[in-house]
C-alpha positions as a Python dict, from the first residue, in 0.01 Angstrom:
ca = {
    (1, 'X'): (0, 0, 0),
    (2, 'X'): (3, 352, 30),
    (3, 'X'): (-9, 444, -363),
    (4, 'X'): (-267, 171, -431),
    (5, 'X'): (-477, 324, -130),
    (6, 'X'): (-433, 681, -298),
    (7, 'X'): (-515, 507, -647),
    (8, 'X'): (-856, 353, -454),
    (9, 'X'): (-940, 703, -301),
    (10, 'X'): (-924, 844, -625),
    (11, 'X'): (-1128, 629, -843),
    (12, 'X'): (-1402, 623, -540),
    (13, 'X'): (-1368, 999, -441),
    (14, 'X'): (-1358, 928, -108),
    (15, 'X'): (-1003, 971, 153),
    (16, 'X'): (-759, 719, 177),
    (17, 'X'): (-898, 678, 549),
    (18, 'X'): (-1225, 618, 436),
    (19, 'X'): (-1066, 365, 214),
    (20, 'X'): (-847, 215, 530),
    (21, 'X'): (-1187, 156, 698),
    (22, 'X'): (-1355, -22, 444),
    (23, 'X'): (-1060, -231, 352),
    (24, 'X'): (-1063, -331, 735),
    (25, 'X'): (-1419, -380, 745),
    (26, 'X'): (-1427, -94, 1044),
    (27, 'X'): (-1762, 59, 1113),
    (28, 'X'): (-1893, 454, 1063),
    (29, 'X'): (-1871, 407, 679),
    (30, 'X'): (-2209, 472, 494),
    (31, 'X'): (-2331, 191, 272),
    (32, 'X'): (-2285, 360, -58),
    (33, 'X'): (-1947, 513, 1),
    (34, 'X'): (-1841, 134, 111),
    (35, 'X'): (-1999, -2, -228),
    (36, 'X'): (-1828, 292, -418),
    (37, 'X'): (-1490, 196, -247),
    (38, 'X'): (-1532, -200, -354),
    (39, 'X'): (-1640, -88, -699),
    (40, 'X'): (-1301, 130, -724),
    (41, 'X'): (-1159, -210, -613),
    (42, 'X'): (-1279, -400, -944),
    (43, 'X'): (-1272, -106, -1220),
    (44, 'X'): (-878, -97, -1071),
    (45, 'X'): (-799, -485, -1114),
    (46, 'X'): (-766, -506, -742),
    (47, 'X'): (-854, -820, -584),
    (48, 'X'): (-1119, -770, -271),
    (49, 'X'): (-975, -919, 45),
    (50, 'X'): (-1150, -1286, 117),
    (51, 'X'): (-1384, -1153, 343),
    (52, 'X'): (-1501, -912, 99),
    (53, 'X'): (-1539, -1040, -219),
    (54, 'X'): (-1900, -1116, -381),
    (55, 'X'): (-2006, -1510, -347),
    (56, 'X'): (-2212, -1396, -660),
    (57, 'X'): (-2231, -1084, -873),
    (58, 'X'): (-2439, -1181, -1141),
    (59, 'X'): (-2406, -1321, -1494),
    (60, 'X'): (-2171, -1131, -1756),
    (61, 'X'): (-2259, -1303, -2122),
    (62, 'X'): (-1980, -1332, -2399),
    (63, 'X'): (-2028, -1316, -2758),
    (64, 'X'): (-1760, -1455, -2997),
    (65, 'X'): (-1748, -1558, -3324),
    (66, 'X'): (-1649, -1947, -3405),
    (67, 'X'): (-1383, -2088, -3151),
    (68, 'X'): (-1142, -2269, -3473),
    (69, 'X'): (-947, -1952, -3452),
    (70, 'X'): (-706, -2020, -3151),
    (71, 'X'): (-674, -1642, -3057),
    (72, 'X'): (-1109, -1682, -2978),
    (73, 'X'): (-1053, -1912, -2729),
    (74, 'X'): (-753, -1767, -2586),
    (75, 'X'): (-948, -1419, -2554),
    (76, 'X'): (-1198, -1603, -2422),
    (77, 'X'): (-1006, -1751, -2150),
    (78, 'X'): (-847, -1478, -2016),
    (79, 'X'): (-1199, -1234, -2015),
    (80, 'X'): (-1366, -1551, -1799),
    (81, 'X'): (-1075, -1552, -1590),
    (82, 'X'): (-1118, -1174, -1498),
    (83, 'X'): (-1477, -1203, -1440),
    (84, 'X'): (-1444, -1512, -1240),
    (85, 'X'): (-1164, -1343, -1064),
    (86, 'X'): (-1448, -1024, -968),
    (87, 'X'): (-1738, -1257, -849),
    (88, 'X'): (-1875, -1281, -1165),
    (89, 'X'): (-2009, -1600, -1429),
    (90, 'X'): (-1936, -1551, -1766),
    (91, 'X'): (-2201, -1743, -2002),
    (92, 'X'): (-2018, -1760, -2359),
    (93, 'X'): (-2229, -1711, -2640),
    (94, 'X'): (-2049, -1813, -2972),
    (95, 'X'): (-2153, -1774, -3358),
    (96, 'X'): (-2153, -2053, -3576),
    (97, 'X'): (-2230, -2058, -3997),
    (98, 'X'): (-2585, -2090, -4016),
    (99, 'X'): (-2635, -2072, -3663),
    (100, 'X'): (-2814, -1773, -3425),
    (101, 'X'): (-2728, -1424, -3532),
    (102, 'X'): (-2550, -1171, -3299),
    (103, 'X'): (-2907, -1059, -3191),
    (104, 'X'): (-3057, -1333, -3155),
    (105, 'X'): (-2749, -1422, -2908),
    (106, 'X'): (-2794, -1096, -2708),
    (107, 'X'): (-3130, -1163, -2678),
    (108, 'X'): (-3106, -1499, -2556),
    (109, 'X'): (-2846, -1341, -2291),
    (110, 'X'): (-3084, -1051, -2209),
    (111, 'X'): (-3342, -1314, -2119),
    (112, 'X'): (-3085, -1493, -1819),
    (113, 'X'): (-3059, -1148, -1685),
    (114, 'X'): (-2687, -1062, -1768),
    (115, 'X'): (-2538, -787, -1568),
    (116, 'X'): (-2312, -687, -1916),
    (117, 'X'): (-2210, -782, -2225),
    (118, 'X'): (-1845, -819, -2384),
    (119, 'X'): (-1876, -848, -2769),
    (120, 'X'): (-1571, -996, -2998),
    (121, 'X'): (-1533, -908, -3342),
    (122, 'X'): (-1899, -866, -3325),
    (123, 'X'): (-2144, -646, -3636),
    (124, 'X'): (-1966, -280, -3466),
    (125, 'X'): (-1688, -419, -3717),
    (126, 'X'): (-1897, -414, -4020),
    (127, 'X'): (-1896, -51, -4162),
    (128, 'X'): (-2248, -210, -4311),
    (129, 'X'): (-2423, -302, -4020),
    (130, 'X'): (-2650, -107, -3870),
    (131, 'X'): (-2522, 14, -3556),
    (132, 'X'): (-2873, 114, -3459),
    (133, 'X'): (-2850, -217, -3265),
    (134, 'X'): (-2644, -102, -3016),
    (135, 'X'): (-2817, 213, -2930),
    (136, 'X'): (-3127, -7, -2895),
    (137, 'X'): (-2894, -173, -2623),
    (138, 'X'): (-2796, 83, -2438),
    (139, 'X'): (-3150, 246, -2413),
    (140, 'X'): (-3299, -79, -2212),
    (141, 'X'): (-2917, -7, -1964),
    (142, 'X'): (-2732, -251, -2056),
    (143, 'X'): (-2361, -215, -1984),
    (144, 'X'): (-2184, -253, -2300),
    (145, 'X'): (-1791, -317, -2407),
    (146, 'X'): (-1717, -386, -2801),
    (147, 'X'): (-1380, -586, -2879),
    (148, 'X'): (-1200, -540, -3210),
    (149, 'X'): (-1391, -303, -3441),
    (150, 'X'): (-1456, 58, -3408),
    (151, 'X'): (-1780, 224, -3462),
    (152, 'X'): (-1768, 624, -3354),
    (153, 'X'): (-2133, 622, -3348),
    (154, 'X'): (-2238, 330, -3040),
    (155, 'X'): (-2185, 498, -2757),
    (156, 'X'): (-1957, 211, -2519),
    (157, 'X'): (-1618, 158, -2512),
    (158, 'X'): (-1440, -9, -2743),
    (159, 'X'): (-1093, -208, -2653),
    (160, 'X'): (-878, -231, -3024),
    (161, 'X'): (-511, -375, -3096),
    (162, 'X'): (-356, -127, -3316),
    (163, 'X'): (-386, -294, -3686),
    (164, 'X'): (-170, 7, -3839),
    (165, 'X'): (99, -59, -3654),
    (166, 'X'): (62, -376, -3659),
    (167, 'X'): (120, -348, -4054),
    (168, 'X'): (391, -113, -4013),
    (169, 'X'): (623, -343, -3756),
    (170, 'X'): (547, -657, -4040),
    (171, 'X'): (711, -426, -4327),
    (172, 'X'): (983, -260, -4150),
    (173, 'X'): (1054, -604, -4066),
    (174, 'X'): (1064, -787, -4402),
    (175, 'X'): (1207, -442, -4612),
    (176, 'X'): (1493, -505, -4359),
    (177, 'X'): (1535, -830, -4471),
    (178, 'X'): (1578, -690, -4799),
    (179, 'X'): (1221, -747, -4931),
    (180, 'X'): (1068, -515, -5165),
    (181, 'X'): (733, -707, -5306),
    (182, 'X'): (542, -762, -5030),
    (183, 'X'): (158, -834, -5050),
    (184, 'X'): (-114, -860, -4791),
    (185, 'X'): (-381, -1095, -4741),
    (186, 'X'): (-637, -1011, -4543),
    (187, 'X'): (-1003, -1083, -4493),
    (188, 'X'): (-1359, -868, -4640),
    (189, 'X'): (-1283, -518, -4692),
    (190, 'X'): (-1591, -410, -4491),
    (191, 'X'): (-1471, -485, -4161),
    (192, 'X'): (-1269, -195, -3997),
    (193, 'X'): (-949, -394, -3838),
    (194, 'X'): (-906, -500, -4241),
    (195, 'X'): (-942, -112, -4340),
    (196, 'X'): (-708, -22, -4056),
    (197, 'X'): (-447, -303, -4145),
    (198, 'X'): (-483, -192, -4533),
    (199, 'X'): (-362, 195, -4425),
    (200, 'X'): (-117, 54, -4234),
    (201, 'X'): (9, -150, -4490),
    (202, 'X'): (25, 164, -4735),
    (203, 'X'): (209, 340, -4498),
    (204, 'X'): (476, 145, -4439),
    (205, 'X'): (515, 56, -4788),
    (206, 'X'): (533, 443, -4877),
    (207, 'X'): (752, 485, -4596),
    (208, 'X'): (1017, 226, -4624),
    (209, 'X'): (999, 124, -4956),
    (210, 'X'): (822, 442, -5163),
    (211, 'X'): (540, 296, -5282),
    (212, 'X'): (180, 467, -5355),
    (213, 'X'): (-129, 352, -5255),
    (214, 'X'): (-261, 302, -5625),
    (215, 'X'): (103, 79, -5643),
    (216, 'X'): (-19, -115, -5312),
    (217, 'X'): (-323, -196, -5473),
    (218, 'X'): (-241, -456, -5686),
    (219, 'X'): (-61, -619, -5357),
    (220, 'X'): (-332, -668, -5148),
    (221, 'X'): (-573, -960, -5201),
    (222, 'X'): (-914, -1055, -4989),
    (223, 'X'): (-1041, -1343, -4884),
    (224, 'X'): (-1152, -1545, -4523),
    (225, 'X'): (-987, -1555, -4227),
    (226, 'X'): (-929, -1986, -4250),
    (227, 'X'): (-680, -2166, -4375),
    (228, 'X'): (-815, -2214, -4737),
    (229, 'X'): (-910, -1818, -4759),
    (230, 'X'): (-517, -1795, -4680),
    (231, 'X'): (-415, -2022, -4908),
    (232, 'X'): (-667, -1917, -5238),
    (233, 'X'): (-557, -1487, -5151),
    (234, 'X'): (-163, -1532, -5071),
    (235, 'X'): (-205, -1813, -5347),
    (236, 'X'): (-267, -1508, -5544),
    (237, 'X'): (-6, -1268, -5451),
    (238, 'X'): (242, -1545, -5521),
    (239, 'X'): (114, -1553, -5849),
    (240, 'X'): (199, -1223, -5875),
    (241, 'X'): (557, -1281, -5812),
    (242, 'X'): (572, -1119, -5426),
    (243, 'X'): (858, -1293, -5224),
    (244, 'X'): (703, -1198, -4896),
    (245, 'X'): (299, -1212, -4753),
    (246, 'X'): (188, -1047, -4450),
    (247, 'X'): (-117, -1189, -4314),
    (248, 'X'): (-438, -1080, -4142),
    (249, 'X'): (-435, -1380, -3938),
    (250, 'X'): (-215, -1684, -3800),
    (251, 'X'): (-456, -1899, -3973),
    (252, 'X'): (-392, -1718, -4347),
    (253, 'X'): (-57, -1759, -4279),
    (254, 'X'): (-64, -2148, -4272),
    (255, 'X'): (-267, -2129, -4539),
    (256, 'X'): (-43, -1956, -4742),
    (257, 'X'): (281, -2127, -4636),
    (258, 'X'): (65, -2432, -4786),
    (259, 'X'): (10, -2233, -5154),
    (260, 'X'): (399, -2139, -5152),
    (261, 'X'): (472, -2554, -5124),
    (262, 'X'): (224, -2595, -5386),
    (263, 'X'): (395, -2445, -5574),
    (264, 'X'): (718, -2536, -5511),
    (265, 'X'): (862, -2280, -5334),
    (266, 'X'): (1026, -2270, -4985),
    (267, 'X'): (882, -2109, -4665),
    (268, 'X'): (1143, -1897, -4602),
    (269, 'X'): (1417, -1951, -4849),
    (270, 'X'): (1246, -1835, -5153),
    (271, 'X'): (844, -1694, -4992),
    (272, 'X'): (855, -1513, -4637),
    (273, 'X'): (536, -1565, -4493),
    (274, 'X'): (447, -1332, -4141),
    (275, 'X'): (112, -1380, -3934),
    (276, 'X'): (-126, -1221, -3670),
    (277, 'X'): (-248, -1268, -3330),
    (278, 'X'): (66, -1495, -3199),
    (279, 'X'): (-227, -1815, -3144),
    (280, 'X'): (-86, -2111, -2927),
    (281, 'X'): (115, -2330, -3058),
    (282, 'X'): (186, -2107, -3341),
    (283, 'X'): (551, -2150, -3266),
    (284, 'X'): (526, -2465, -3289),
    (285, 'X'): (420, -2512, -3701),
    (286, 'X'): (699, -2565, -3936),
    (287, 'X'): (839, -2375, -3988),
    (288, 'X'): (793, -2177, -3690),
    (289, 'X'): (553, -1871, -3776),
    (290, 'X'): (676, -1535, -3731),
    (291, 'X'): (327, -1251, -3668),
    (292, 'X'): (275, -1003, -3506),
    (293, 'X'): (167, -1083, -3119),
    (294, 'X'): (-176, -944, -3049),
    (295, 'X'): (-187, -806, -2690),
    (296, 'X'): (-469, -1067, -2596),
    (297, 'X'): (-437, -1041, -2234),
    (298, 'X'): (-427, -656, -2202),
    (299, 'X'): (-702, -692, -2448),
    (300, 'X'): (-912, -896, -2229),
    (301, 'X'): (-845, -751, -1884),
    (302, 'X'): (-942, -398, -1997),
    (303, 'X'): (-1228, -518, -2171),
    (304, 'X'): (-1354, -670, -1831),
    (305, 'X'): (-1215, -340, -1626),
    (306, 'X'): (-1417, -135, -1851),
    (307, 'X'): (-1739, -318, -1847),
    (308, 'X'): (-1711, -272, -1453),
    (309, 'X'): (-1682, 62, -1426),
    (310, 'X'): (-2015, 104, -1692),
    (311, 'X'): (-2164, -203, -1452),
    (312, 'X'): (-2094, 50, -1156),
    (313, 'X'): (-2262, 329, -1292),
    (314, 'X'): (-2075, 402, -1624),
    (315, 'X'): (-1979, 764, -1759),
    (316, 'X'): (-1834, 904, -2071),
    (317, 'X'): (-1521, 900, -2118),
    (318, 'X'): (-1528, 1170, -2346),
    (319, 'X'): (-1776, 1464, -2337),
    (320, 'X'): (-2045, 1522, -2557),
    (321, 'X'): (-1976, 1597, -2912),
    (322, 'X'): (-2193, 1913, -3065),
    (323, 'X'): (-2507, 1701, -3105),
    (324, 'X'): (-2493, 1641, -2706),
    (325, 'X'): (-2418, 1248, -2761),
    (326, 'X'): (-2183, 1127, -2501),
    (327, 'X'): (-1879, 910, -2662),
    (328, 'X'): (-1673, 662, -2563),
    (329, 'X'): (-1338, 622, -2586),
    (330, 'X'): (-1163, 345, -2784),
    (331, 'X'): (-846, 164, -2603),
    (332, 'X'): (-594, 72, -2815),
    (333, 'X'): (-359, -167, -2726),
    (334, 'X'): (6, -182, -2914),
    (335, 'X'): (121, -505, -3052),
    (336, 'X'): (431, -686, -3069),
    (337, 'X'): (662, -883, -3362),
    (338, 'X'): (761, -1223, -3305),
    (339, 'X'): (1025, -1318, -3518),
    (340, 'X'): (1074, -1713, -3587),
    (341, 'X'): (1170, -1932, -3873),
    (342, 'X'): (868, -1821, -4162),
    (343, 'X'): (1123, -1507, -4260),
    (344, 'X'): (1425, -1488, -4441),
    (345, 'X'): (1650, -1224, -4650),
    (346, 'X'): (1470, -1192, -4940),
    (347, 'X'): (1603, -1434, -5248),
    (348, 'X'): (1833, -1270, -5484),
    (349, 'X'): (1689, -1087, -5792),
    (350, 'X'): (1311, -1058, -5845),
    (351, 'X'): (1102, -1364, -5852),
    (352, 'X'): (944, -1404, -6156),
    (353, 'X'): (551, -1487, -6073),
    (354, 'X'): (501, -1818, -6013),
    (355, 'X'): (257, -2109, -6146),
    (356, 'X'): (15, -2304, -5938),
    (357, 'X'): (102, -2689, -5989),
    (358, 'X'): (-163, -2843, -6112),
}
């Protein structure tokens, strides 16, 4: 108890005493130091005591995009989990084709008088949005936290997985294996986690197996994140004779396991096929899919530790630039390969590229 009472003290700037009292609800303690001291309490991940622990701390509202992706839901659940777990309601917000915009979302939020806002995969992944949105945002107080995507221009944190190295652990895997053309499917080149997973991609490649970037180029193919945008862009790079596709997504992986049957080829005997995000019951398709594990429950707990420490009174976490803006820092969280039954030693000699069946 004693380190987490230092750990407390510090985040509060008040004395471990002063902490003891509060803890043990003893009197002589002013009303914002004890406030300041329960705040520490949440931005920490400590859970109050009973007696002290909000019946009701407001509304927290949740944007994600459409919930078919398993790792949505499963971000989801843990970031209503941590709220719940800090007094908090979480009102989920989700886009749907042809349904209300991100801002039309937020607004409807603004209007039930959310406390903060957690956005997933939201427009500060779009290198052609206008991040003017955000700004807007923060000027009418609103306590912000942005989730996969990176825009060094919206001042409010930003919680990432790390897409390059991501890349880097899929192709040090497979060119172990003995793989040497390897393509990448991935979704719109727009977004930043696909720019970030394309660098990564180019690095590894260079690293373990020489290639340039202008040689990468012709390996890497665009398309949705669903199982038919897998299947049309590692459709594609099978056509182009790779024997192994790394994918942007669990879901592009399925689909593309589905293009190498179609045309004849075995997941992994002859195609090696590797994911990303880990969803449930990915272990469970056949064969069993081997990605790269997103870290969706660091993820989500940080995202809901940050946005309560900007509910409490956010600061920078990085000074000013030379323009005087405050920034915020973007938390990066390090993934993790899962190997399963989807990869194989690569099959002996080239493959020579192959023909849909028609």
């Amino acid at each position: 108890m004693t380190a987490r009472l230092a750990d407390i003290a510090a985040q509060a700037g008040v004395s471990e005493a002063t902490v003891s009292r509060v803890l043990n609800e003893k009197p002589g303690v002013a009303e914002a130091t004890r406030a300041s001291v329960l705040a520490a309490l949440d931005v920490l991940g400590y859970e109050r005591p009973p007696r002290l622990r909000r019946r009701n701390a407001g509304l927290v509202g949740l944007i994600t995009p459409e919930l078919e992706n398993p790792i949505f839901p499963a971000l989801t659940q843990v970031i209503g989990q941590a709220l719940t777990r800090q007094g908090y309601t979480p009102v989920l917000a989700t886009q749907t084709a042809g349904g209300p915009t991100e801002d039309e979302l937020t607004e409807m939020l603004l209007d039930r008088g959310v406390a903060g806002l957690i956005v997933v995969s939201g427009l500060h992944a779009d290198t052609t949005a206008d991040m003017r949105r955000y700004a807007r945002l923060r000027a009418r107080g609103l306590p912000l936290v942005l989730v996969d995507g990176y825009a060094p221009a919206v001042r409010a944190p930003f919680i990432s997985p790390d897409d390059r190295a991501a890349m880097e652990l899929a192709i040090t895997h497979l060119a172990a294996l003995g793989h040497r053309r390897i393509g990448l499917a991935l979704g719109p080149r727009r977004f930043v986690p696909v720019q970030r997973k394309i660098e990564g991609f180019q690095r590894g490649m260079r690293q373990r197996l020489g290639l340039t970037a202008e040689e990468c180029a012709e390996l890497v193919e665009h398309s949705l994140y669903t199982l038919e945008g897998g299947r049309a862009a590692g459709g594609t790079l099978l056509d182009r004779g790779v024997t192994a596709v790394v994918c942007a997504s669990d879901m592009m992986a399925l689909g593309t396991v589905r293009a190498a049957r179609e045309r004849g080829l075995r997941v992994p005997q002859e195609v090696s096929v590797v994911g990303f995000d880990d969803s449930p019951l990915i272990a469970f398709t056949d064969p069993p899919l081997t990605t790269v594990r997103k870290p969706v429950r660091a993820m989500g707990q940080a995202a809901v530790r940050a946005l309560l420490e900007e509910i409490g009174g956010g600061h920078p976490t990085q000074p000013p630039d030379a323009a005087g803006t405050p920034l915020h820092s973007e938390f990066v969280f390090l993934p993790e390969l899962v190997v399963r039954g989807s990869t194989a030693p690569a099959p002996a000699g080239p493959r020579a590229p192959a023909e849909p069946l028609r």
